[in-house]
CSV table of C-alpha atoms in Angstrom, one decimal:
chain,number,residue,atom,x,y,z
O,1,MET,CA,0.0,-0.1,-0.3
O,2,GLU,CA,1.2,3.3,-0.6
O,3,ILE,CA,2.4,5.9,2.2
O,4,PRO,CA,1.3,9.1,2.3
O,5,CYS,CA,3.2,12.0,3.0
O,6,HIS,CA,3.6,14.2,5.9
O,7,PRO,CA,1.3,15.5,7.5
O,8,ASP,CA,-0.5,12.5,6.2
O,9,SER,CA,0.0,9.2,7.7
O,10,ARG,CA,-2.1,5.3,7.6
O,11,PRO,CA,-2.1,2.8,10.0
O,12,LEU,CA,0.7,-0.1,9.6
O,13,ALA,CA,-0.8,-2.7,8.0
O,14,LEU,CA,0.5,-6.3,7.6
O,15,ALA,CA,1.2,-6.1,4.2
O,16,ASP,CA,4.0,-3.7,5.1
O,17,LYS,CA,6.7,-6.6,7.1
O,18,PRO,CA,8.5,-6.6,3.6
O,19,LEU,CA,9.4,-2.9,3.0
O,20,LEU,CA,9.8,-2.7,7.5
O,21,ASP,CA,12.1,-6.4,7.1
O,22,ALA,CA,14.0,-4.6,4.3
O,23,LEU,CA,14.8,-1.5,6.6
O,24,PHE,CA,15.5,-3.3,9.5
O,25,THR,CA,18.1,-5.7,7.7
O,26,GLU,CA,19.6,-2.9,6.9
O,27,LEU,CA,19.5,-0.8,10.0
O,28,GLN,CA,20.3,-3.8,11.7
O,29,PRO,CA,18.5,-2.2,15.4
O,30,ARG,CA,20.0,-3.2,19.1
O,31,VAL,CA,16.3,-1.3,20.4
O,32,SER,CA,13.4,-3.9,21.1
O,33,GLU,CA,11.1,-2.0,19.6
O,34,LEU,CA,12.2,-1.9,16.1
O,35,THR,CA,11.1,-5.1,14.7
O,36,PHE,CA,8.1,-5.1,12.5
O,37,ALA,CA,6.0,-7.9,14.9
O,38,ASN,CA,6.7,-5.4,17.7
O,39,LEU,CA,5.4,-2.8,15.7
O,40,TYR,CA,2.3,-4.5,15.0
O,41,LEU,CA,1.5,-6.4,18.0
O,42,PHE,CA,1.5,-3.5,19.6
O,43,ARG,CA,-0.7,-1.1,16.9
O,44,GLY,CA,-3.5,-0.7,18.7
O,45,ILE,CA,-2.3,0.9,21.8
O,46,HIS,CA,0.2,2.8,20.4
O,47,ASP,CA,-1.5,3.8,17.3
O,48,TYR,CA,1.4,3.3,14.8
O,49,ARG,CA,1.1,5.1,11.2
O,50,LEU,CA,3.5,5.1,8.5
O,51,THR,CA,4.1,8.6,7.3
O,52,ARG,CA,7.3,9.7,4.8
O,53,LEU,CA,9.2,13.1,4.8
O,54,GLY,CA,10.8,13.4,1.6
O,55,ASP,CA,12.4,9.7,1.6
O,56,ALA,CA,12.6,9.2,4.8
O,57,LEU,CA,9.9,6.6,6.0
O,58,VAL,CA,8.6,7.2,9.6
O,59,VAL,CA,6.3,5.4,12.1
O,60,LEU,CA,4.3,7.6,13.8
O,61,GLY,CA,2.7,6.4,17.5
O,62,ARG,CA,1.0,7.6,20.8
O,63,GLY,CA,2.0,6.7,24.5
O,64,TYR,CA,0.0,4.9,27.0
O,65,GLY,CA,-1.4,8.6,27.9
O,66,GLY,CA,-1.9,9.4,24.1
O,67,GLU,CA,0.5,12.0,23.6
O,68,ALA,CA,1.9,11.8,20.1
O,69,TYR,CA,5.8,11.1,18.9
O,70,ALA,CA,7.7,9.4,16.5
O,71,LEU,CA,9.8,6.7,16.6
O,72,PRO,CA,13.5,7.5,14.7
O,73,PRO,CA,13.4,7.8,11.3
O,74,LEU,CA,14.1,4.7,9.3
O,75,SER,CA,15.4,5.4,6.1
O,76,GLY,CA,16.8,8.5,3.7
O,77,ASP,CA,17.5,11.7,4.9
O,78,VAL,CA,17.0,10.4,8.6
O,79,THR,CA,18.5,13.9,9.6
O,80,GLY,CA,16.6,15.9,7.5
O,81,ALA,CA,13.1,14.2,8.6
O,82,LEU,CA,14.0,14.7,12.0
O,83,ARG,CA,14.4,18.2,12.3
O,84,THR,CA,11.0,18.4,9.9
O,85,LEU,CA,9.6,16.1,13.0
O,86,LEU,CA,10.7,18.2,15.9
O,87,ALA,CA,10.0,21.4,14.5
O,88,ASP,CA,6.6,20.5,13.8
O,89,GLY,CA,6.1,19.5,18.0
O,90,PHE,CA,6.6,15.9,17.7
O,91,THR,CA,8.5,13.7,20.5
O,92,ILE,CA,11.3,11.4,19.1
O,93,TYR,CA,10.7,8.2,21.2
O,94,GLY,CA,13.6,5.3,21.2
O,95,ALA,CA,17.0,7.6,19.9
O,96,ASP,CA,19.7,5.1,21.1
O,97,ASP,CA,23.4,6.2,21.5
O,98,THR,CA,24.2,5.2,17.9
O,99,PHE,CA,21.4,7.4,16.2
O,100,LEU,CA,22.5,10.7,18.6
O,101,GLU,CA,25.9,9.9,17.4
O,102,ARG,CA,24.9,10.5,13.6
O,103,HIS,CA,21.7,12.3,13.9
O,104,GLY,CA,21.5,14.2,17.4
O,105,ALA,CA,24.7,17.1,16.6
O,106,ASP,CA,21.5,19.8,16.9
O,107,ALA,CA,22.0,22.2,19.0
O,108,ALA,CA,18.4,23.1,19.3
O,109,ILE,CA,17.6,19.1,20.5
O,110,THR,CA,16.7,18.3,24.2
O,111,VAL,CA,17.7,14.6,25.2
O,112,GLU,CA,16.4,13.3,27.6
O,113,GLU,CA,17.3,9.6,29.1
O,114,ASP,CA,14.8,7.4,29.6
O,115,ARG,CA,15.2,4.7,32.0
O,116,ASP,CA,12.1,2.8,32.3
O,117,GLY,CA,12.9,2.6,28.8
O,118,PHE,CA,16.7,0.8,28.7
O,119,ASP,CA,16.2,-2.4,27.5
O,120,TYR,CA,18.2,-5.7,29.3
O,121,LEU,CA,20.9,-7.4,26.9
O,122,TYR,CA,22.4,-10.1,28.2
O,123,LEU,CA,24.7,-13.2,26.5
O,124,ARG,CA,23.2,-15.4,25.1
O,125,SER,CA,25.5,-18.3,27.0
O,126,ASP,CA,25.0,-17.1,30.2
O,127,LEU,CA,21.3,-17.6,30.2
O,128,ALA,CA,21.2,-20.8,28.2
O,129,ASP,CA,23.7,-22.4,30.1
O,130,LEU,CA,23.6,-20.5,33.8
O,131,PRO,CA,27.4,-20.4,34.9
O,132,GLY,CA,28.6,-20.4,37.7
O,133,ASN,CA,27.5,-18.8,41.7
O,134,ARG,CA,26.1,-15.8,39.6
O,135,PHE,CA,23.3,-17.9,38.5
O,136,HIS,CA,23.2,-20.3,41.7
O,137,LYS,CA,19.7,-19.7,42.9
O,138,LYS,CA,18.0,-19.6,39.0
O,139,LYS,CA,19.7,-23.5,39.0
O,140,ASN,CA,18.0,-24.1,42.0
O,141,ARG,CA,14.9,-23.0,41.1
O,142,ILE,CA,14.9,-24.7,37.8
O,143,ASN,CA,16.0,-28.1,39.9
O,144,TYR,CA,12.8,-27.6,42.2
O,145,PHE,CA,10.5,-27.7,39.7
O,146,ALA,CA,12.0,-30.5,37.8
O,147,ALA,CA,12.1,-32.7,40.6
O,148,ARG,CA,7.8,-32.2,41.3
O,149,HIS,CA,7.0,-32.1,37.6
O,150,PRO,CA,7.4,-34.3,34.4
O,151,PHE,CA,8.0,-31.9,31.7
O,152,GLU,CA,8.8,-31.1,27.7
O,153,VAL,CA,10.3,-28.9,26.6
O,154,ARG,CA,9.0,-28.4,22.5
O,155,VAL,CA,9.7,-25.7,19.9
O,156,PHE,CA,6.7,-23.3,19.5
O,157,GLY,CA,4.4,-24.8,16.9
O,158,PRO,CA,0.6,-24.5,15.3
O,159,ASP,CA,0.0,-27.3,17.6
O,160,HIS,CA,0.6,-25.0,20.8
O,161,ARG,CA,-1.4,-22.7,20.2
O,162,GLN,CA,-4.7,-23.2,21.8
O,163,GLY,CA,-3.1,-24.2,24.7
O,164,CYS,CA,-0.6,-21.2,25.0
O,165,LEU,CA,-3.9,-19.3,24.7
O,166,ALA,CA,-5.6,-20.8,27.8
O,167,LEU,CA,-2.3,-20.1,29.6
O,168,LEU,CA,-2.4,-16.6,28.7
O,169,ASP,CA,-6.0,-16.3,29.7
O,170,GLU,CA,-4.8,-17.8,33.6
O,171,TRP,CA,-2.2,-15.8,33.5
O,172,ARG,CA,-4.5,-12.5,32.5
O,173,ARG,CA,-7.1,-13.6,35.5
O,174,VAL,CA,-4.1,-14.0,38.2
O,175,ARG,CA,-2.6,-10.4,37.0
O,176,ASP,CA,-6.1,-9.1,37.0
O,177,ALA,CA,-6.9,-10.0,40.5
O,178,ALA,CA,-3.4,-8.9,42.0
O,179,GLY,CA,-4.8,-5.4,40.4
O,180,SER,CA,-2.4,-5.4,37.7
O,181,THR,CA,-2.2,-2.7,35.4
O,182,SER,CA,-2.0,-3.1,31.7
O,183,LEU,CA,-3.2,-6.2,31.3
O,184,ASP,CA,-5.6,-5.6,27.8
O,185,PRO,CA,-3.3,-4.3,25.9
O,186,GLU,CA,-0.2,-7.0,27.3
O,187,THR,CA,-2.9,-10.0,26.4
O,188,ALA,CA,-4.3,-8.3,23.9
O,189,ALA,CA,-0.4,-8.5,21.7
O,190,ALA,CA,0.5,-12.0,23.3
O,191,ALA,CA,-2.8,-13.4,22.3
O,192,GLU,CA,-2.0,-12.5,18.3
O,193,ALA,CA,1.5,-13.3,19.0
O,194,VAL,CA,0.7,-16.7,19.6
O,195,THR,CA,-1.8,-16.8,16.7
O,196,LEU,CA,-0.1,-15.2,14.0
O,197,SER,CA,2.9,-16.5,14.7
O,198,ALA,CA,4.3,-18.0,11.5
O,199,GLU,CA,3.2,-14.8,9.3
O,200,LEU,CA,5.0,-12.3,12.1
O,201,GLY,CA,8.4,-14.5,12.2
O,202,LEU,CA,8.2,-15.4,16.1
O,203,GLU,CA,10.1,-18.1,17.0
O,204,GLY,CA,10.0,-19.9,20.3
O,205,VAL,CA,9.2,-22.4,23.1
O,206,VAL,CA,7.0,-24.3,24.9
O,207,ILE,CA,6.9,-26.0,28.2
O,208,ALA,CA,4.7,-29.1,28.1
O,209,VAL,CA,3.5,-29.9,31.7
O,210,GLU,CA,1.5,-33.2,32.0
O,211,GLY,CA,-0.2,-32.7,28.6
O,212,ARG,CA,-1.0,-29.1,28.8
O,213,VAL,CA,1.2,-25.7,28.5
O,214,GLY,CA,2.8,-24.5,31.3
O,215,ALA,CA,4.7,-21.7,30.1
O,216,PHE,CA,5.8,-20.5,26.9
O,217,ALA,CA,8.1,-17.6,25.3
O,218,LEU,CA,7.9,-15.9,21.6
O,219,GLY,CA,10.7,-13.6,20.1
O,220,GLU,CA,12.9,-13.3,17.2
O,221,ARG,CA,16.4,-11.9,15.5
O,222,LEU,CA,16.6,-8.4,16.5
O,223,ASN,CA,19.9,-8.0,14.8
O,224,ARG,CA,22.5,-10.8,13.0
O,225,GLU,CA,23.9,-11.3,16.9
O,226,THR,CA,21.1,-10.5,19.0
O,227,ALA,CA,17.6,-12.3,19.4
O,228,VAL,CA,14.4,-10.2,21.2
O,229,CYS,CA,12.0,-12.3,23.8
O,230,HIS,CA,9.1,-10.1,23.3
O,231,PHE,CA,7.0,-12.7,25.3
O,232,GLU,CA,7.2,-15.1,27.9
O,233,LYS,CA,4.2,-16.2,30.1
O,234,SER,CA,4.7,-18.9,33.1
O,235,ASP,CA,2.0,-20.8,35.4
O,236,PRO,CA,2.0,-18.5,38.1
O,237,PHE,CA,1.9,-21.3,40.4
O,238,MET,CA,4.8,-23.6,39.7
O,239,GLU,CA,7.7,-22.1,40.8
O,240,GLY,CA,10.8,-22.7,38.6
O,241,ILE,CA,8.9,-22.5,35.5
O,242,SER,CA,9.9,-19.1,34.3
O,243,GLN,CA,13.6,-19.7,34.9
O,244,LEU,CA,13.5,-22.8,33.0
O,245,VAL,CA,11.6,-21.7,30.0
O,246,ASN,CA,13.9,-18.4,30.2
O,247,ARG,CA,16.7,-20.6,29.5
O,248,GLU,CA,15.4,-22.9,27.1
O,249,PHE,CA,14.2,-20.1,24.9
O,250,CYS,CA,17.5,-19.0,25.1
O,251,ARG,CA,18.7,-22.1,23.8
O,252,LEU,CA,16.4,-21.8,20.7
O,253,PHE,CA,18.9,-19.0,19.4
O,254,THR,CA,22.3,-20.8,19.4
O,255,ASP,CA,23.9,-18.5,16.2
O,256,CYS,CA,23.2,-15.5,18.5
O,257,THR,CA,25.8,-13.6,21.1
O,258,PHE,CA,23.2,-11.4,23.1
O,259,VAL,CA,19.7,-11.8,23.8
O,260,ASN,CA,17.6,-8.7,24.2
O,261,ARG,CA,14.6,-8.8,27.2
O,262,GLU,CA,13.3,-5.7,26.1
O,263,GLN,CA,12.4,-2.9,29.3
O,264,ASP,CA,11.0,-2.8,32.4
O,265,LEU,CA,9.1,0.3,32.2
O,266,GLY,CA,9.8,1.1,35.6
O,267,GLU,CA,8.2,-1.5,37.8
O,268,PRO,CA,10.1,-2.2,40.5
O,269,GLY,CA,9.9,-6.2,40.6
O,270,LEU,CA,10.5,-7.0,36.7
O,271,ARG,CA,13.8,-4.4,37.6
O,272,THR,CA,14.5,-6.7,40.2
O,273,ALA,CA,13.9,-9.5,38.1
O,274,LYS,CA,15.4,-8.5,35.6
O,275,LEU,CA,19.0,-7.4,37.2
O,276,SER,CA,19.2,-10.8,38.7
O,277,TYR,CA,20.1,-12.3,35.2
O,278,HIS,CA,23.1,-9.8,35.5
O,279,PRO,CA,22.8,-8.2,32.0
O,280,VAL,CA,25.9,-7.6,30.2
O,281,GLU,CA,25.0,-3.7,28.8
O,282,LEU,CA,21.3,-1.9,29.8
O,283,VAL,CA,20.8,-0.3,25.7
O,284,ARG,CA,20.2,3.4,26.7
O,285,LYS,CA,17.3,4.8,25.0
O,286,PHE,CA,16.1,8.9,24.6
O,287,ARG,CA,13.6,11.3,24.4
O,288,LEU,CA,14.5,13.9,21.7
O,289,ARG,CA,12.2,17.4,21.6
O,290,LYS,CA,13.2,20.9,20.3
O,291,THR,CA,14.7,22.9,23.1
O,292,PRO,CA,11.9,25.6,23.4
O,293,GLU,CA,13.4,29.2,22.4
O,294,PRO,CA,14.2,31.7,25.2
């Protein structure tokens, strides 16, 4: 479908996958948002739209509070497109260090670090093998689970869809009872990821426990050396299964050096859990705004 020129735009569509896949292959992004699957699955809550500024392709979106923003321009005259967007009052979300080095030299740009949005980057071998004393507690929890539940590790496939959706319903029910926020968009995105995994190019693993799905994880390759885990859901009443599915997901991507496990969104419990796996880097993200005139 044709992409209109700024200020016009149109919604992101499944048919845009080949175009965006080609751009991301060339770009080799380190930021977890920059895959077609991630954009498509969260197109509802973020109202992702496409527009062109000259030869630059831009993804527009909205934050959870409804504020308009743009992702860093993906192609063409990136610096020119950036200046136009900032002049039009857009905030740029998801710029990383590399983007700032290449396009952020303008003195009229205000740069704001977004710690809640930092991606957690790990050595894949660390998460796949859990070596040494640093991961002793993770291994103990996996052993605790394995001693109490007969299980199988399976590569995710079409036969697992209904079981994953049933687990997702249970996960949502428990989280809803606990008063968790942002359940609707997360649950909807995870359910669509399960349903459209083949079309979106997602891969993953399933932990089958006594004939049913006890946990699953889905992700994809983010760049040549990094896999990204978009969704990981597990039975909240099975201690140790979340550590197990994390390990097995990382064992799937044997040709990758790193695993990106996305951001913590400022949730204290999630931040503690992600730090406990000893990331080798926090991939910094920034918001860019036009500096107000004095």
